[in-house]
Amino acid sequence: MTLLTSWPESGPGSVIRRTADPVEIAAVLAPLGVRYEQWPVRADVPDDAGSETVFAAYGPEIDRLTAEEGFTTVDVLGLHPGDDPEYPVRAKAARVKFLQEHTHDDDDEVRFFVSGSGVFYLHVNGEVHAVHCEKGDLLGVPRGTRHWFDMGTRPSFTAIRFFHEEDGWVATFTGSAIASRFPDHDTIAAARERDRGAA
């Protein structure tokens, strides 16, 4: 499911590591304070399922994580092509916002992918780690970590979001253009599909 690619922060000219092994991914991310888990995939949950269906399907996992981490707010965010005439505008605006490097001063960024995919880019200790998350993957980015997120040019995902603070998603943007120097979601997702085809 997950694919981790790491480069020097100077650019993607050389690859430090590239792995789809969950054990190796966890071992790389844990020293960075990044929480990485894989939850059971509920095959009976539609890709575009609403909040009620998602909460019912993943209730035990949500309750466990909330108790462990003391989250006060949990919600479901979905963005899918379809009959919504506002989708192109909403998708473009969301991508532009999340694609800028930022930090969260008062909260972690914790997401579980119910469906679809997205790439979290973690800019830590002179390296950029691209974590391509898919259905069943949970990633927790610690507060204060420089990062950005790409959902692709045609986003299609549903994610559970966990917050310690009631304010929800509040970012401090670094002003860096670093995100423009690294492969985007679509490039990484296409490489992931080629890997699957070759397996």
mmCIF file of C-alpha atoms in Angstrom:
data_model
loop_
_atom_site.group_PDB
_atom_site.id
_atom_site.type_symbol
_atom_site.label_atom_id
_atom_site.label_comp_id
_atom_site.label_asym_id
_atom_site.label_seq_id
_atom_site.Cartn_x
_atom_site.Cartn_y
_atom_site.Cartn_z
ATOM 1 C CA MET A 1 0.000 0.000 0.000
ATOM 2 C CA THR A 2 2.437 2.651 1.194
ATOM 3 C CA LEU A 3 5.520 3.748 -0.732
ATOM 4 C CA LEU A 4 8.325 5.741 0.899
ATOM 5 C CA THR A 5 10.828 7.672 -1.213
ATOM 6 C CA SER A 6 13.547 9.814 0.380
ATOM 7 C CA TRP A 7 15.790 12.395 -1.272
ATOM 8 C CA PRO A 8 18.258 15.058 -0.092
ATOM 9 C CA GLU A 9 16.456 18.358 0.509
ATOM 10 C CA SER A 10 18.526 19.838 -2.334
ATOM 11 C CA GLY A 11 16.397 17.958 -4.861
ATOM 12 C CA PRO A 12 15.362 14.592 -6.300
ATOM 13 C CA GLY A 13 18.513 14.035 -8.352
ATOM 14 C CA SER A 14 19.548 11.134 -6.148
ATOM 15 C CA VAL A 15 17.338 8.729 -4.206
ATOM 16 C CA ILE A 16 18.402 7.918 -0.644
ATOM 17 C CA ARG A 17 15.848 5.144 -0.230
ATOM 18 C CA ARG A 18 12.722 3.783 -1.909
ATOM 19 C CA THR A 19 10.710 1.059 -0.246
ATOM 20 C CA ALA A 20 7.203 -0.377 -0.018
ATOM 21 C CA ASP A 21 8.070 -2.607 2.942
ATOM 22 C CA PRO A 22 5.831 -1.526 5.862
ATOM 23 C CA VAL A 23 8.382 -2.641 8.463
ATOM 24 C CA GLU A 24 11.150 -0.617 6.830
ATOM 25 C CA ILE A 25 8.874 2.394 6.378
ATOM 26 C CA ALA A 26 7.930 2.337 10.052
ATOM 27 C CA ALA A 27 11.601 2.033 11.025
ATOM 28 C CA VAL A 28 12.524 5.111 8.969
ATOM 29 C CA LEU A 29 9.596 7.231 10.162
ATOM 30 C CA ALA A 30 9.585 6.351 13.876
ATOM 31 C CA PRO A 31 12.804 8.281 14.742
ATOM 32 C CA LEU A 32 11.203 11.340 13.105
ATOM 33 C CA GLY A 33 8.273 11.048 15.522
ATOM 34 C CA VAL A 34 5.955 10.102 12.647
ATOM 35 C CA ARG A 35 3.194 7.633 13.462
ATOM 36 C CA TYR A 36 2.625 5.054 10.742
ATOM 37 C CA GLU A 37 0.037 2.270 10.928
ATOM 38 C CA GLN A 38 -1.954 0.072 8.603
ATOM 39 C CA TRP A 39 -5.548 -0.604 9.612
ATOM 40 C CA PRO A 40 -7.746 -3.388 8.234
ATOM 41 C CA VAL A 41 -9.494 -2.326 5.038
ATOM 42 C CA ARG A 42 -13.279 -2.557 5.207
ATOM 43 C CA ALA A 43 -14.232 -3.840 1.768
ATOM 44 C CA ASP A 44 -17.907 -3.000 2.303
ATOM 45 C CA VAL A 45 -17.221 0.745 2.672
ATOM 46 C CA PRO A 46 -17.733 2.608 -0.641
ATOM 47 C CA ASP A 47 -14.927 4.888 -1.771
ATOM 48 C CA ASP A 48 -17.173 7.938 -1.444
ATOM 49 C CA ALA A 49 -18.813 6.850 1.830
ATOM 50 C CA GLY A 50 -20.181 9.541 4.112
ATOM 51 C CA SER A 51 -19.196 10.212 7.702
ATOM 52 C CA GLU A 52 -21.828 7.981 9.282
ATOM 53 C CA THR A 53 -20.750 4.925 7.273
ATOM 54 C CA VAL A 54 -17.046 5.585 7.890
ATOM 55 C CA PHE A 55 -17.490 6.056 11.647
ATOM 56 C CA ALA A 56 -19.545 2.871 11.883
ATOM 57 C CA ALA A 57 -16.962 0.849 9.939
ATOM 58 C CA TYR A 58 -13.850 2.116 11.737
ATOM 59 C CA GLY A 59 -15.319 2.773 15.186
ATOM 60 C CA PRO A 60 -12.997 0.426 17.140
ATOM 61 C CA GLU A 61 -9.844 1.842 15.518
ATOM 62 C CA ILE A 62 -11.034 5.433 15.965
ATOM 63 C CA ASP A 63 -11.866 4.809 19.630
ATOM 64 C CA ARG A 64 -8.478 3.177 20.287
ATOM 65 C CA LEU A 65 -6.464 5.973 18.689
ATOM 66 C CA THR A 66 -8.563 8.690 20.314
ATOM 67 C CA ALA A 67 -8.024 7.109 23.736
ATOM 68 C CA GLU A 68 -4.273 6.695 23.146
ATOM 69 C CA GLU A 69 -3.673 10.219 21.860
ATOM 70 C CA GLY A 70 -6.391 12.265 23.564
ATOM 71 C CA PHE A 71 -7.959 13.592 20.376
ATOM 72 C CA THR A 72 -10.948 15.858 20.929
ATOM 73 C CA THR A 73 -12.266 16.071 17.358
ATOM 74 C CA VAL A 74 -12.551 13.462 14.624
ATOM 75 C CA ASP A 75 -14.104 14.123 11.235
ATOM 76 C CA VAL A 76 -14.247 12.738 7.703
ATOM 77 C CA LEU A 77 -13.035 14.654 4.656
ATOM 78 C CA GLY A 78 -13.941 13.430 1.195
ATOM 79 C CA LEU A 79 -13.160 14.793 -2.248
ATOM 80 C CA HIS A 80 -14.264 12.824 -5.307
ATOM 81 C CA PRO A 81 -15.060 13.580 -8.942
ATOM 82 C CA GLY A 82 -18.691 13.040 -9.740
ATOM 83 C CA ASP A 83 -21.877 14.995 -10.161
ATOM 84 C CA ASP A 84 -20.732 17.956 -8.029
ATOM 85 C CA PRO A 85 -20.344 20.929 -10.414
ATOM 86 C CA GLU A 86 -18.116 22.616 -7.821
ATOM 87 C CA TYR A 87 -15.612 19.744 -7.771
ATOM 88 C CA PRO A 88 -13.040 21.304 -10.161
ATOM 89 C CA VAL A 89 -12.941 24.562 -8.187
ATOM 90 C CA ARG A 90 -12.893 22.856 -4.775
ATOM 91 C CA ALA A 91 -10.228 20.354 -5.852
ATOM 92 C CA LYS A 92 -7.925 23.006 -7.289
ATOM 93 C CA ALA A 93 -8.245 25.294 -4.257
ATOM 94 C CA ALA A 94 -7.593 22.464 -1.809
ATOM 95 C CA ARG A 95 -4.561 21.231 -3.729
ATOM 96 C CA VAL A 96 -2.992 24.686 -3.945
ATOM 97 C CA LYS A 97 -3.388 25.231 -0.188
ATOM 98 C CA PHE A 98 -1.983 21.901 0.980
ATOM 99 C CA LEU A 99 0.829 21.854 -1.611
ATOM 100 C CA GLN A 100 2.690 24.684 0.120
ATOM 101 C CA GLU A 101 5.249 23.751 2.782
ATOM 102 C CA HIS A 102 3.870 24.461 6.241
ATOM 103 C CA THR A 103 3.906 23.441 9.886
ATOM 104 C CA HIS A 104 1.251 23.087 12.557
ATOM 105 C CA ASP A 105 2.246 24.806 15.773
ATOM 106 C CA ASP A 106 -0.435 23.463 18.081
ATOM 107 C CA ASP A 107 -1.429 20.062 16.733
ATOM 108 C CA ASP A 108 -0.270 16.946 14.932
ATOM 109 C CA GLU A 109 -1.637 16.145 11.484
ATOM 110 C CA VAL A 110 -3.119 12.651 11.659
ATOM 111 C CA ARG A 111 -4.938 11.101 8.708
ATOM 112 C CA PHE A 112 -6.327 7.663 7.908
ATOM 113 C CA PHE A 113 -7.095 6.893 4.268
ATOM 114 C CA VAL A 114 -10.467 5.187 3.885
ATOM 115 C CA SER A 115 -10.105 5.345 0.087
ATOM 116 C CA GLY A 116 -7.978 6.912 -2.600
ATOM 117 C CA SER A 117 -4.463 8.191 -2.066
ATOM 118 C CA GLY A 118 -2.312 11.180 -1.193
ATOM 119 C CA VAL A 119 1.347 11.945 -0.635
ATOM 120 C CA PHE A 120 2.736 13.528 2.524
ATOM 121 C CA TYR A 121 6.155 15.119 2.069
ATOM 122 C CA LEU A 122 8.143 15.416 5.311
ATOM 123 C CA HIS A 123 11.061 17.887 5.277
ATOM 124 C CA VAL A 124 13.226 16.746 8.178
ATOM 125 C CA ASN A 125 16.957 16.664 8.980
ATOM 126 C CA GLY A 126 18.114 17.655 5.514
ATOM 127 C CA GLU A 127 15.935 15.119 3.722
ATOM 128 C CA VAL A 128 12.505 15.033 2.061
ATOM 129 C CA HIS A 129 10.491 11.857 2.652
ATOM 130 C CA ALA A 130 7.525 11.318 0.313
ATOM 131 C CA VAL A 131 5.032 8.939 1.926
ATOM 132 C CA HIS A 132 2.503 7.767 -0.656
ATOM 133 C CA CYS A 133 -0.525 6.682 1.391
ATOM 134 C CA GLU A 134 -3.401 4.581 0.128
ATOM 135 C CA LYS A 135 -6.512 2.904 1.510
ATOM 136 C CA GLY A 136 -5.719 1.412 4.937
ATOM 137 C CA ASP A 137 -2.777 3.702 5.742
ATOM 138 C CA LEU A 138 -2.604 6.016 8.754
ATOM 139 C CA LEU A 139 0.062 8.702 9.063
ATOM 140 C CA GLY A 140 0.632 11.085 11.962
ATOM 141 C CA VAL A 141 2.881 14.105 11.328
ATOM 142 C CA PRO A 142 4.114 15.687 14.588
ATOM 143 C CA ARG A 143 3.436 19.350 15.269
ATOM 144 C CA GLY A 144 6.268 21.606 14.170
ATOM 145 C CA THR A 145 7.336 19.304 11.308
ATOM 146 C CA ARG A 146 7.809 21.031 7.954
ATOM 147 C CA HIS A 147 5.689 19.210 5.391
ATOM 148 C CA TRP A 148 3.243 19.505 2.526
ATOM 149 C CA PHE A 149 0.547 17.285 1.028
ATOM 150 C CA ASP A 150 -0.394 16.539 -2.561
ATOM 151 C CA MET A 151 -3.688 14.947 -3.543
ATOM 152 C CA GLY A 152 -3.009 15.027 -7.288
ATOM 153 C CA THR A 153 -4.496 16.920 -10.212
ATOM 154 C CA ARG A 154 -7.758 14.949 -9.968
ATOM 155 C CA PRO A 155 -8.179 14.229 -6.257
ATOM 156 C CA SER A 156 -10.248 11.249 -5.188
ATOM 157 C CA PHE A 157 -9.989 10.238 -1.545
ATOM 158 C CA THR A 158 -11.801 9.914 1.761
ATOM 159 C CA ALA A 159 -9.813 10.398 4.965
ATOM 160 C CA ILE A 160 -10.499 10.401 8.694
ATOM 161 C CA ARG A 161 -8.896 13.399 10.399
ATOM 162 C CA PHE A 162 -7.922 13.516 14.078
ATOM 163 C CA PHE A 163 -7.372 16.739 16.055
ATOM 164 C CA HIS A 164 -6.290 17.597 19.594
ATOM 165 C CA GLU A 165 -7.505 21.180 19.161
ATOM 166 C CA GLU A 166 -11.048 22.213 18.308
ATOM 167 C CA ASP A 167 -9.749 24.766 15.779
ATOM 168 C CA GLY A 168 -8.940 21.924 13.369
ATOM 169 C CA TRP A 169 -6.461 22.464 10.523
ATOM 170 C CA VAL A 170 -4.413 25.613 11.232
ATOM 171 C CA ALA A 171 -1.142 26.029 9.311
ATOM 172 C CA THR A 172 1.903 28.285 9.431
ATOM 173 C CA PHE A 173 3.314 28.516 5.906
ATOM 174 C CA THR A 174 7.100 28.664 5.565
ATOM 175 C CA GLY A 175 7.104 30.599 2.283
ATOM 176 C CA SER A 176 9.482 28.046 0.743
ATOM 177 C CA ALA A 177 9.043 26.877 -2.855
ATOM 178 C CA ILE A 178 10.598 23.494 -2.058
ATOM 179 C CA ALA A 179 7.466 21.570 -3.026
ATOM 180 C CA SER A 180 7.879 22.605 -6.658
ATOM 181 C CA ARG A 181 11.254 20.826 -6.868
ATOM 182 C CA PHE A 182 10.009 17.320 -6.042
ATOM 183 C CA PRO A 183 7.870 14.777 -7.942
ATOM 184 C CA ASP A 184 4.158 15.376 -7.420
ATOM 185 C CA HIS A 185 1.438 12.926 -6.412
ATOM 186 C CA ASP A 186 0.609 11.905 -9.968
ATOM 187 C CA THR A 187 4.240 11.088 -10.790
ATOM 188 C CA ILE A 188 4.708 9.020 -7.633
ATOM 189 C CA ALA A 189 1.335 7.248 -8.048
ATOM 190 C CA ALA A 190 2.198 6.332 -11.644
ATOM 191 C CA ALA A 191 5.543 4.875 -10.531
ATOM 192 C CA ARG A 192 3.721 2.887 -7.829
ATOM 193 C CA GLU A 193 1.391 1.400 -10.460
ATOM 194 C CA ARG A 194 4.370 0.461 -12.645
ATOM 195 C CA ASP A 195 5.893 -1.329 -9.642
ATOM 196 C CA ARG A 196 2.697 -3.317 -9.189
ATOM 197 C CA GLY A 197 2.595 -4.214 -12.865
ATOM 198 C CA ALA A 198 6.167 -5.471 -12.758
ATOM 199 C CA ALA A 199 5.600 -7.592 -9.650
#
